[in-house]
XYZ file of C-alpha atoms in Angstrom:
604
model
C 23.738 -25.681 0.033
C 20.857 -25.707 2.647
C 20.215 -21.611 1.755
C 19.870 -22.975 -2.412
C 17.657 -26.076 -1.206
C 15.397 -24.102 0.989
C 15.141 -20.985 -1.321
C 14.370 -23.746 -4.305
C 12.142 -25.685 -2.359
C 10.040 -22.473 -1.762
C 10.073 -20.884 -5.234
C 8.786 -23.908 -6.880
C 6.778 -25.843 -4.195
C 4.571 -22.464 -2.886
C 5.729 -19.038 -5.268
C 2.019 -18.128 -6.129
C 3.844 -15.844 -9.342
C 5.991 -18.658 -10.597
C 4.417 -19.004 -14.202
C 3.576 -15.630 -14.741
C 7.600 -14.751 -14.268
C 8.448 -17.392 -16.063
C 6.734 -16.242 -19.295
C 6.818 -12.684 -18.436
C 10.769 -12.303 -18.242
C 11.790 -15.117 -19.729
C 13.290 -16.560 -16.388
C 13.539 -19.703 -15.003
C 14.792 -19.001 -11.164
C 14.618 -22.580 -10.367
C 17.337 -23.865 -12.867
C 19.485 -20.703 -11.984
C 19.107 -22.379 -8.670
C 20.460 -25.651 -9.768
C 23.121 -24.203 -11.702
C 24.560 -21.648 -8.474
C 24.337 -25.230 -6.324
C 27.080 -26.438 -9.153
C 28.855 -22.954 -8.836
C 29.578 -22.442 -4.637
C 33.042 -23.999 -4.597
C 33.837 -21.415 -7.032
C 32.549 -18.239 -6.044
C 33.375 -16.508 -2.537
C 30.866 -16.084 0.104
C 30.080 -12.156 -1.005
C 29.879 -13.547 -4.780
C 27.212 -16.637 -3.405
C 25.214 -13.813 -1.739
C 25.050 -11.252 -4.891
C 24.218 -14.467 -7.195
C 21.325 -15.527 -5.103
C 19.814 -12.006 -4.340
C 19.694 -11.379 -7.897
C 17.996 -14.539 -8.660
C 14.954 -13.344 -6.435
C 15.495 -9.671 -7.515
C 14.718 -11.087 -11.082
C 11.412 -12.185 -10.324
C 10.584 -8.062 -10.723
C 8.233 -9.040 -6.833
C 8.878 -6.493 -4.179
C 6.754 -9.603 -1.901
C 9.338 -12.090 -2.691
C 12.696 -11.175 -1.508
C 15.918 -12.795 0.008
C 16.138 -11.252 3.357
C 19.901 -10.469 5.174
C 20.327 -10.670 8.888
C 17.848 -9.655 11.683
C 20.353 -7.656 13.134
C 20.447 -5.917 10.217
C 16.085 -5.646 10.527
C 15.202 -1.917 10.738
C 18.460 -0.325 9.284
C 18.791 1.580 6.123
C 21.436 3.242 4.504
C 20.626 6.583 4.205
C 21.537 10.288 2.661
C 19.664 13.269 4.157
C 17.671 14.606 1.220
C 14.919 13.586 -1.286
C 14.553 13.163 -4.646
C 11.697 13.216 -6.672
C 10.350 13.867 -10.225
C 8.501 15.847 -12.302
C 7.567 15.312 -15.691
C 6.831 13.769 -18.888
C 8.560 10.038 -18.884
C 10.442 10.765 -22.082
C 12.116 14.348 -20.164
C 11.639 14.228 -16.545
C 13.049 16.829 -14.054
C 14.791 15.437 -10.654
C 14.946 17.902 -8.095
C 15.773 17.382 -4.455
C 12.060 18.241 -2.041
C 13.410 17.743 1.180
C 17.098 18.448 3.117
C 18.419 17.230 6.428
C 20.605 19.303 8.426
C 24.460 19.959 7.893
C 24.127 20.195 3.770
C 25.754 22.897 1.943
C 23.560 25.897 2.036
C 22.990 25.748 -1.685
C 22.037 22.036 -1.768
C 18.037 23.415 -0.519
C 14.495 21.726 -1.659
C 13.972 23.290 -5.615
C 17.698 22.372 -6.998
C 18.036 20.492 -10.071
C 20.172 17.305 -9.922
C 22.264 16.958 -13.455
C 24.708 14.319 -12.299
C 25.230 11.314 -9.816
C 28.587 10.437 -9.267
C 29.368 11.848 -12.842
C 26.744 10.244 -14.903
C 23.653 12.098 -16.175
C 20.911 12.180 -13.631
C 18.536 10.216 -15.767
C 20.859 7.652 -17.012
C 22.180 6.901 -13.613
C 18.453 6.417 -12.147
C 17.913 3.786 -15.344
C 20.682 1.890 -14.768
C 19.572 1.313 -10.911
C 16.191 0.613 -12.124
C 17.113 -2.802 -13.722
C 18.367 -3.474 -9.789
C 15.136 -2.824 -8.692
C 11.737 -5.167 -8.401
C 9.311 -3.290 -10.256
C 7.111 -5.121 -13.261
C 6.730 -2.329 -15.379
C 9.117 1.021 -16.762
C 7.178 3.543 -14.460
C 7.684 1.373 -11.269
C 11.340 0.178 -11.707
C 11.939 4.361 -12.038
C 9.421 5.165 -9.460
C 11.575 2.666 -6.768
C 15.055 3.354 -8.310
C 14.696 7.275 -7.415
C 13.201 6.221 -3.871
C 16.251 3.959 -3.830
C 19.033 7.422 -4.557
C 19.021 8.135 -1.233
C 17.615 5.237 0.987
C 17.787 1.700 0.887
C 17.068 -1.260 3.299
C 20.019 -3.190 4.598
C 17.909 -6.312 5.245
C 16.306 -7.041 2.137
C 19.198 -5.342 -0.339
C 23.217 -5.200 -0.728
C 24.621 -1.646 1.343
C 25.809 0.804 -1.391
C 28.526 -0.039 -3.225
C 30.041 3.886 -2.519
C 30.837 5.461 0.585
C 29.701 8.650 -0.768
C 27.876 10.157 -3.547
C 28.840 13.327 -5.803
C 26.091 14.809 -6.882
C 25.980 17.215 -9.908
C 23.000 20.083 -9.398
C 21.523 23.737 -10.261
C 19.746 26.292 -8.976
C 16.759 27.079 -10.265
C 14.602 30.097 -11.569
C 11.032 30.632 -10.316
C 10.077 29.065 -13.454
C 11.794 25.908 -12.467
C 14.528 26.641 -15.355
C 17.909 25.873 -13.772
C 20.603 28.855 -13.702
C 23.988 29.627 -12.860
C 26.451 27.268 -13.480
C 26.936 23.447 -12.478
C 27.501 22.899 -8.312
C 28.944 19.745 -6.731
C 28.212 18.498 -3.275
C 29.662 15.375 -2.068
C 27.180 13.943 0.939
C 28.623 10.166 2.284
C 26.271 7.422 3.254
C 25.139 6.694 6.712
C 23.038 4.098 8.548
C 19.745 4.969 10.175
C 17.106 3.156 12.633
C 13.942 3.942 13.043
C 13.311 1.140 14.496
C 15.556 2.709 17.857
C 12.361 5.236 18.441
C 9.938 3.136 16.598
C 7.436 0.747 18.320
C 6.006 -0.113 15.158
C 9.171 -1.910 13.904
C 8.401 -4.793 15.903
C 7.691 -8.469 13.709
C 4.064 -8.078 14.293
C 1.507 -9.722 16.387
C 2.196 -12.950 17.968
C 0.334 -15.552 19.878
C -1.937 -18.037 18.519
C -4.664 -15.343 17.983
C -2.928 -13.219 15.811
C -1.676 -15.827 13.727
C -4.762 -15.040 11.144
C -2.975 -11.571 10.830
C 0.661 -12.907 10.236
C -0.751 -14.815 7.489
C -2.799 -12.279 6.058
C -0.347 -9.447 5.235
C 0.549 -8.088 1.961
C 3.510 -5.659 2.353
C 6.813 -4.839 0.482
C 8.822 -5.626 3.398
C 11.533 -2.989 2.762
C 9.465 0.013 1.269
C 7.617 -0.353 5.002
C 10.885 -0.012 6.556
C 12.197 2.553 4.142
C 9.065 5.100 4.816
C 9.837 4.696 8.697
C 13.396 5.930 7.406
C 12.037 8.886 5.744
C 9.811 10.102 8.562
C 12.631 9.408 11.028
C 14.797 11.747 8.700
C 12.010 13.973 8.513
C 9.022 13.859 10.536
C 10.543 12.117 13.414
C 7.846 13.265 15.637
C 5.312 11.081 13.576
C 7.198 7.501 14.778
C 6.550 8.968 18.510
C 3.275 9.673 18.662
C 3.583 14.002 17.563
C 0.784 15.248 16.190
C 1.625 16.688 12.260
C 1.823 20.649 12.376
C -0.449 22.735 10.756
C 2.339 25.907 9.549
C 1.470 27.230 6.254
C 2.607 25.224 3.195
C 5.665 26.657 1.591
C 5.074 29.259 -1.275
C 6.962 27.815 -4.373
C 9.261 29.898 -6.283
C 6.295 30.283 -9.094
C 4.116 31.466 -6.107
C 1.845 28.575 -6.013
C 0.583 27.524 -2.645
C -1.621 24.337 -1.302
C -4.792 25.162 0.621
C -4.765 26.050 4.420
C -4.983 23.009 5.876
C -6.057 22.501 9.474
C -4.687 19.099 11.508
C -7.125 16.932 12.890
C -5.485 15.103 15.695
C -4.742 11.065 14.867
C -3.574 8.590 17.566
C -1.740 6.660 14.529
C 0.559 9.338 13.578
C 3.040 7.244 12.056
C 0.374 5.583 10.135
C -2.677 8.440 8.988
C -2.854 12.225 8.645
C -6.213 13.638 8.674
C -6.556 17.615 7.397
C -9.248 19.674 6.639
C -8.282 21.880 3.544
C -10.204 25.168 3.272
C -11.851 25.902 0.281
C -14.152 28.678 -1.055
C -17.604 26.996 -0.647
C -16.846 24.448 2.289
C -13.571 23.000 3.304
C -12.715 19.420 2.006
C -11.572 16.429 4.054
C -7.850 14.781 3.672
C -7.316 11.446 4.664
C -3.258 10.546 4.178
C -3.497 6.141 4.665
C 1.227 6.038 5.379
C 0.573 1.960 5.284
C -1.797 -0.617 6.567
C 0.557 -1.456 9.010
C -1.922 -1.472 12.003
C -3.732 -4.339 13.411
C -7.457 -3.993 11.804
C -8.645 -3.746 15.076
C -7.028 -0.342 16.286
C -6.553 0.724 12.559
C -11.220 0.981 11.299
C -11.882 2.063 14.423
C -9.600 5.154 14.219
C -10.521 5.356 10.720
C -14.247 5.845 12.476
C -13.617 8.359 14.863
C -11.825 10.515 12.279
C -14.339 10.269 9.918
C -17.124 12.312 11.839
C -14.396 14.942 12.414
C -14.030 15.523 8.703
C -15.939 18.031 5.969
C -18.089 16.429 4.734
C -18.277 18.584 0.895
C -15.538 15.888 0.068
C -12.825 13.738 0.666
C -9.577 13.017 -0.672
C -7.984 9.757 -0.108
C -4.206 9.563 -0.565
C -2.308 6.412 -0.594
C 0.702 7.536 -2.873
C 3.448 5.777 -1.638
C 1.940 3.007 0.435
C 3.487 -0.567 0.978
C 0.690 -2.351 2.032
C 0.309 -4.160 5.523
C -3.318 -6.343 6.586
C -5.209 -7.040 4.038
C -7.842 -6.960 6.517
C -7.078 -3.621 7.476
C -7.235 -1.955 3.946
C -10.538 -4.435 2.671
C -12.511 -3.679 5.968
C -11.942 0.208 5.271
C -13.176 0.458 1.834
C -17.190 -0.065 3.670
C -16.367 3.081 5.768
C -17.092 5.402 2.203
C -19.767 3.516 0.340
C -23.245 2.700 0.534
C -22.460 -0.388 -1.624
C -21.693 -3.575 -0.398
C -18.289 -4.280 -0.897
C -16.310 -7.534 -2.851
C -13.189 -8.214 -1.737
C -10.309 -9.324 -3.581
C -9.899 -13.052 -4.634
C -6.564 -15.341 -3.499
C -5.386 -18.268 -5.285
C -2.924 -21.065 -4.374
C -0.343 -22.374 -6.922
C -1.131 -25.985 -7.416
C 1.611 -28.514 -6.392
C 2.159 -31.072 -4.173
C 3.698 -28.731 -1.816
C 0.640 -26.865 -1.553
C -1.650 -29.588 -1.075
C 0.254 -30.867 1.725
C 0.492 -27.648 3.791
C -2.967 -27.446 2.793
C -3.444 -30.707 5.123
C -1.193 -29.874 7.797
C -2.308 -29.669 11.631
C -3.599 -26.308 12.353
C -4.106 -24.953 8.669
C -7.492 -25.988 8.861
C -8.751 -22.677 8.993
C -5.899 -20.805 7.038
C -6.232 -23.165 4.573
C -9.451 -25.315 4.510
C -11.192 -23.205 1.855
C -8.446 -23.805 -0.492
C -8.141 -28.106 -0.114
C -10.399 -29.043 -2.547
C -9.684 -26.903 -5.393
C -6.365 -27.796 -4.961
C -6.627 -31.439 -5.362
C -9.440 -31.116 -8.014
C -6.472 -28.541 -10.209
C -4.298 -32.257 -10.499
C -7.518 -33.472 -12.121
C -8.654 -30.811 -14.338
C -4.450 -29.565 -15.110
C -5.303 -26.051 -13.596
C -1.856 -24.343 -12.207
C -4.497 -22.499 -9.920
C -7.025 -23.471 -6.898
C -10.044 -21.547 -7.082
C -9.801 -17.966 -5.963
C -11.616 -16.903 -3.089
C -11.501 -14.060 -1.023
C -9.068 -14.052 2.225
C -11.179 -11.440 4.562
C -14.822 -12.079 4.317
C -18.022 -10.510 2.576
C -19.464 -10.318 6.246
C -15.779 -8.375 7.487
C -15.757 -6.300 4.217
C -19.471 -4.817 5.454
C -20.168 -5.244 9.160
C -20.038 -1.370 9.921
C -20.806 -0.459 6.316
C -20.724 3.823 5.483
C -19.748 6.040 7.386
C -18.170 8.908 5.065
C -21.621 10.442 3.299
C -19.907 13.173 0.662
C -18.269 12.410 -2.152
C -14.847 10.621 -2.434
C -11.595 10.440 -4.645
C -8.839 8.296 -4.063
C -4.856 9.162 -5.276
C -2.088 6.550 -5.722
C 0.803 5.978 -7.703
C 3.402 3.495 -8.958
C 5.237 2.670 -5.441
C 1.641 1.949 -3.917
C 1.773 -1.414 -3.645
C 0.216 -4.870 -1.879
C -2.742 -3.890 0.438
C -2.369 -0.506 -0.795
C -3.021 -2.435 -4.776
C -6.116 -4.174 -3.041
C -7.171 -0.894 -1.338
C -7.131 1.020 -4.720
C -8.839 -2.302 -6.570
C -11.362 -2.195 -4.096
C -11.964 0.948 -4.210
C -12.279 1.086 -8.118
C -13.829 -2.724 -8.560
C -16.887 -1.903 -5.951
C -17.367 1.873 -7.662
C -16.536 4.017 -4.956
C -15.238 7.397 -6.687
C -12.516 8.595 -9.117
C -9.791 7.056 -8.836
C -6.325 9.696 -9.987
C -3.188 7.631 -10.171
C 0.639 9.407 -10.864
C 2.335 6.547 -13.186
C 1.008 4.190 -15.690
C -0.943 2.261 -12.747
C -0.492 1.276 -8.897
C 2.844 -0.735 -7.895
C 1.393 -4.136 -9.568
C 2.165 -5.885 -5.491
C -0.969 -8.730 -5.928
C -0.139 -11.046 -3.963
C -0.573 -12.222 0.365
C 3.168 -12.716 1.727
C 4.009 -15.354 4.181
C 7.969 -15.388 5.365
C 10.195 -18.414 5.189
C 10.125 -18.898 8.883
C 6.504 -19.012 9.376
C 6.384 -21.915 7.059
C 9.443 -24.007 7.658
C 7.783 -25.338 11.162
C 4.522 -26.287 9.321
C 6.133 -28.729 6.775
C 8.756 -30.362 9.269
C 8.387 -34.644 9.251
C 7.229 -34.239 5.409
C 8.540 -34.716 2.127
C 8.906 -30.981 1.943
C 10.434 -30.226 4.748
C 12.540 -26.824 4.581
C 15.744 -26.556 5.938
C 17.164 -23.812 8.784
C 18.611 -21.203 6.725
C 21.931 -20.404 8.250
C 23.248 -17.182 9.623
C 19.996 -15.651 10.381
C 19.131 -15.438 6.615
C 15.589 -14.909 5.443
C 13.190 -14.932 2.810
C 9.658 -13.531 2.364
C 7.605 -14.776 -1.125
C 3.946 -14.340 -2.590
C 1.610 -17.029 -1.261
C -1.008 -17.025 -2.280
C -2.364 -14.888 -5.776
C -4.677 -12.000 -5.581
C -6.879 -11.317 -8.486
C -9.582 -8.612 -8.758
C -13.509 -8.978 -8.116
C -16.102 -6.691 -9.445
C -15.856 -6.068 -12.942
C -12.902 -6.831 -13.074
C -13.126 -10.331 -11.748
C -10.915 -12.321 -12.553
C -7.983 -9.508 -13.811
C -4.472 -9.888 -11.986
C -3.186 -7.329 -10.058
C 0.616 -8.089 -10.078
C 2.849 -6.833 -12.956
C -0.256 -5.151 -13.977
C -1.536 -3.047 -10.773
C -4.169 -0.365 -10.799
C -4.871 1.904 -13.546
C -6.934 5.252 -12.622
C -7.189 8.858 -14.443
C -3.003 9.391 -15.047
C -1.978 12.309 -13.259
C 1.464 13.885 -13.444
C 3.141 15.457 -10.726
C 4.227 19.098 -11.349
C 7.378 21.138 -9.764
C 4.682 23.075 -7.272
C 3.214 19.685 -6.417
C 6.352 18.579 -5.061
C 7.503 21.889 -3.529
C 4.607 23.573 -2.348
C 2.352 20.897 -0.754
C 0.463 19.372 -3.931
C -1.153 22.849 -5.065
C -1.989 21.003 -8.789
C -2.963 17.499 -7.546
C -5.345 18.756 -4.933
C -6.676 21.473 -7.406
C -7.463 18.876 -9.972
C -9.242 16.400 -7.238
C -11.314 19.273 -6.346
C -12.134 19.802 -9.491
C -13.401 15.617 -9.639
C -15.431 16.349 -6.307
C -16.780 19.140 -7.616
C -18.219 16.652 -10.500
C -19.416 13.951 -8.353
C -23.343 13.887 -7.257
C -23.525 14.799 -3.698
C -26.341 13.865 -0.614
C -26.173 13.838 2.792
C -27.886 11.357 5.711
C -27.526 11.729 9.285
C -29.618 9.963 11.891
C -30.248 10.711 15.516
C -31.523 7.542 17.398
C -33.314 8.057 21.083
C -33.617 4.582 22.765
C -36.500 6.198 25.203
C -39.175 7.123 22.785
C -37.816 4.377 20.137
C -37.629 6.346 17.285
C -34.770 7.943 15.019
C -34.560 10.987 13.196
C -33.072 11.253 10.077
C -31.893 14.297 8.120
C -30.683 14.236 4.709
C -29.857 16.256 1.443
C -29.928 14.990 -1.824
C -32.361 11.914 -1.529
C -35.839 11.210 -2.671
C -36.755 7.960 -0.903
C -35.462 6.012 2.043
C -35.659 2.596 2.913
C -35.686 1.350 6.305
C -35.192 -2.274 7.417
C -35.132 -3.487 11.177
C -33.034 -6.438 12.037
C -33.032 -7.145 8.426
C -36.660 -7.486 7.645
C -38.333 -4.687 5.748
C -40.075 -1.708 7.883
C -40.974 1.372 5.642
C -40.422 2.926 2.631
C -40.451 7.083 2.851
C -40.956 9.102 -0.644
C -38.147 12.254 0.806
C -39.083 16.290 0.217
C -35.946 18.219 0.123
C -34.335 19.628 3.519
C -37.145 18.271 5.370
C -35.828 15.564 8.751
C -38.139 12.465 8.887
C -38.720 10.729 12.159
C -39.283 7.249 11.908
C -40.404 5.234 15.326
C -38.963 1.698 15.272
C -40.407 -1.087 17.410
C -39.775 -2.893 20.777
C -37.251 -5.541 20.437
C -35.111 -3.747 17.504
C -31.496 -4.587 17.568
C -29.890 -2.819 14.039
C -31.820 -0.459 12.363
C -30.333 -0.068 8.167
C -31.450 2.712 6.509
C -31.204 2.999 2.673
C -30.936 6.876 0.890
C -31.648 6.579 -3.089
C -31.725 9.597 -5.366
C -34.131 8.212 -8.322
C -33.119 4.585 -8.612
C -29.395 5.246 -7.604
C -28.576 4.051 -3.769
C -26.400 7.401 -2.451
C -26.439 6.779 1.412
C -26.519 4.005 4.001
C -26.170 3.932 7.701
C -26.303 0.896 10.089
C -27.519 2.379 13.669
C -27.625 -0.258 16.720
C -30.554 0.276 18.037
C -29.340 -1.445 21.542
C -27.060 1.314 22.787
């Protein structure tokens, strides 16, 4: 009874997505609830578990989930291969990309999968989608085939099999399969990453980095899930191993990726930096794994990478990405514009629960922004406190550009929670193209708090939340992100991201994205490009700028206007600055378009 009151209390006292399920799905978690309370004496304790984990799995949020043992905190049931698809939606292709060791010879990246455990391929991968917590048809299929072969034991029952049969074909180099039907029976096994991992710790602690704890937006198990893929294989990513730079594989149809050369990362389980040669200049990669890394260690590494980069262009891939700080993604959007940049808006569902955590010792600061909207929504019958952004105009540009060339961004339908605000960000403030695989991002808009980080805050009141028993947990959307920009207002979950639909072909997924890159070249190639680089020499107080591209620059010192430069082409200007100067801002427009910016501290 305590797990029902405490799960209840928190889906309709703080669930930021309560209405929007409600009329979305048709679904009314709270009075399944109150019916399962009426049901315990009759159901076992496996039964009570199932029924209550599908309640929350209902809700279609990957934020809000019903959470299993600690013990049970970094495992996943695993089988050592990959699928993925290729495809039109109405007649996709599954093919296995990746195989561990100790498979069947035959069973190698480029089969065809026809069967799992005797039902068609496609069928079987539908049927697991309506287990899954996806809002829309690309997402739910997008997770379910993530799901085939690994799944969290924390936040999702183990598999109801002890092994799987699967069904597959070879294939021709045309990708047609041939020969006739193989079967390969491969039995489930736990993994932890978390056992090599450092990363797989619950996050920063201390009074200091409570800020962070609060201000996360992650699917919980899709961030321990990709630890489980690299630890099956890239293992040497979790430890600190730098990515290799071998060839990418040919494909049976002969297509091949572009060269790429490594550049080194100290957050190799987190970013993979590549420079891709190209005829005409080589173009920067920039692989973002997750957000998962305090903003503090996770811009500044994003800084020193950035100089080390091609500047012709730069691809930004977050395919796949669970989120993590929201700091972490909002603060690196500045790092590739010259515009200032708007972050995403949070709301508060208005109840009485709300407004009294809202007045609780020590959410002053969390939540102080929030208080009076939310008692002025009883007044004026809004289900919504104002929205208002969680990191701060002056954290979204306090470094401001530092990537000059031009920029395209790639997601897809499991990119989800800071990786949906990364993406909105990066389309709301104008940034580049945006190319996303699926109908839209993962559709994750929301900041996630767990149950345990609030149960101490509303002890002594009316709402106060009981101790779940048997290490139990439960992680929910707080607080309601909606989009800024031109699109102010829009809501990101259910709905996500939509960008230029892209969709993945056999050589993407077998040769190293030979297509996808190839077409984002092909974007670069379209955008307008310029160039600014400055030189600063504290001695004779002057900096020189070089640039390509521009026809005036503006330059401001310590904010107040200094001088105004018509540009001639390829020529370096030097501009002296005076005594006294602290932060020097220098503004690159070609015609009346702003192209470049640069922040230099004039102190060091």
């Amino acid at each position: 009874m305590k797990l029902i009151d405490g799960v209840e209390r928190v889906i309709e006292g703080v669930f930021a997505h309560l209405p929007l399920k409600r009329a979305r799905y048709g679904v009314d978690p709270v009075q399944r609830l109150r019916i399962l309370r009426t049901q315990v004496d009759q159901l076992s304790s496996y039964e009570f578990h199932i029924e209550l984990a599908d309640v929350v799995t209902r809700l279609r949020d990957a934020h809000t989930r019903y959470a299993g043992p600690t013990s049970l905190a970094t495992k996943v049931a695993a089988l050592p291969f990959l699928v993925e698809v290729f495809g039109p939606p109405d007649a996709p292709t599954y093919v296995v990309t990746r195989v561990g060791a100790g498979l069947d010879a035959a069973f190698k990246p480029g089969v065809v999968l026809e069967f799992w455990n005797g039902v068609p391929i496609d069928k079987a991968v539908r049927r697991h989608a309506d287990e899954e917590v996806g809002g829309r048809p690309d997402s739910q299929r997008a997770w379910s085939v993530l799901s085939l072969t690994l799944r969290s034991l924390q936040y999702g029952p183990p598999p109801d099999e002890y092994w799987v049969v699967i069904g597959y074909r070879s294939t021709a180099a045309s990708g047609t399969p041939t020969g006739s039907l193989r079967e390969i029976k491969v039995p489930w096994r736990v993994i932890d990453p978390g056992e090599i991992d450092e990363m797989q710790s619950s996050g920063p602690t201390g009074k200091a980095a409570m800020r962070l704890r609060h201000t996360r937006a992650v699917d919980p198990a899709a961030a321990i899930t990709r630890r489980a893929k690299m630890l099956l294989f890239a293992p040497g990513a979790l430890t600190g191993e730098q990515a290799n730079a071998q060839p990418t594989p040919r494909s049976p149809s002969r297509r091949k990726a572009p060269t790429a050369k490594v550049i080194e990362t100290e957050l190799t389980g987190t970013l993979k930096a590549e420079s891709l040669a190209r005829p005409g200049g080589a173009i920067g990669y920039l692989r973002i794994y997750g957000f998962d890394v305090a903003p503090e260690e996770f811009v500044p590494e994003l800084q020193r990478l950035i100089p080390l980069l091609p500047d012709n262009g730069l691809i930004i891939d977050v395919r796949g990405n669970p989120g993590g700080y929201i700091l972490a993604a909002e603060s690196a959007l500045q790092l590739f514009t010259p515009k200032p940049i708007q972050p995403t808006r949070f709301s508060l569902l208005s109840t009485a629960f709300t407004r009294a955590l809202a007045t609780r010792p020590g959410m002053e600061a969390e939540l102080g922004p929030w208080k009076e909207s939310l008692e002025a929504a009883v007044r004026n019958g809004e289900l919504y406190s104002q929205p208002l952004p969680i990191t701060s105009f002056a954290e979204c540009n306090s470094i401001g550009q530092q990537y000059g060339g031009p920029v395209v961004l790639v997601a897809d339908s499991t990119t989800y929670s800071s990786g949906d605000l990364f993406s909105a960000g990066f389309v709301d403030n104008g940034i580049g193209p945006f190319v996303c695989v699926g109908a839209a991002t993962g559709a994750g808009g929301a900041n996630v708090w767990d149950y345990e980080d609030l149960r101490p805050l509303m002890a002594g009141t009316d709402f106060e939340l009981p101790t779940l028993p048997d290490g139990i947990g439960m992680s929910f959307a707080f607080r309601r992100a909606t989009r800024a920009g031109p699109a102010e207002g829009l809501p990101i979950e259910d709905v996500g991201v939509a960008g230029m639909p892209y969709a993945m072909t056999r050589d993407d997924l077998l040769a190293g994205n030979p297509d996808l890159l190839e077409h984002c070249f092909e974007l670069l190639r379209q955008q307008r490009r310029s160039s600014l680089a400055v030189d600063a020499s504290k001695t004779a107080r002057e900096i020189t700028v070089r640039h390509a591209g521009l026809t005036q620059l503006d330059v401001l010192f310590d904010g107040h206007p200094g001088s105004s430069l018509r540009l001639r082409a390829q020529t370096s200007v030097v501009v002296p600055y005076p005594a006294g100067t602290q932060v020097i801002e220098l503004f690159g427009f070609g015609g009346e378009q702003l192209l470049q910016k640069r922040r230099v501290d004039a102190r060091r």
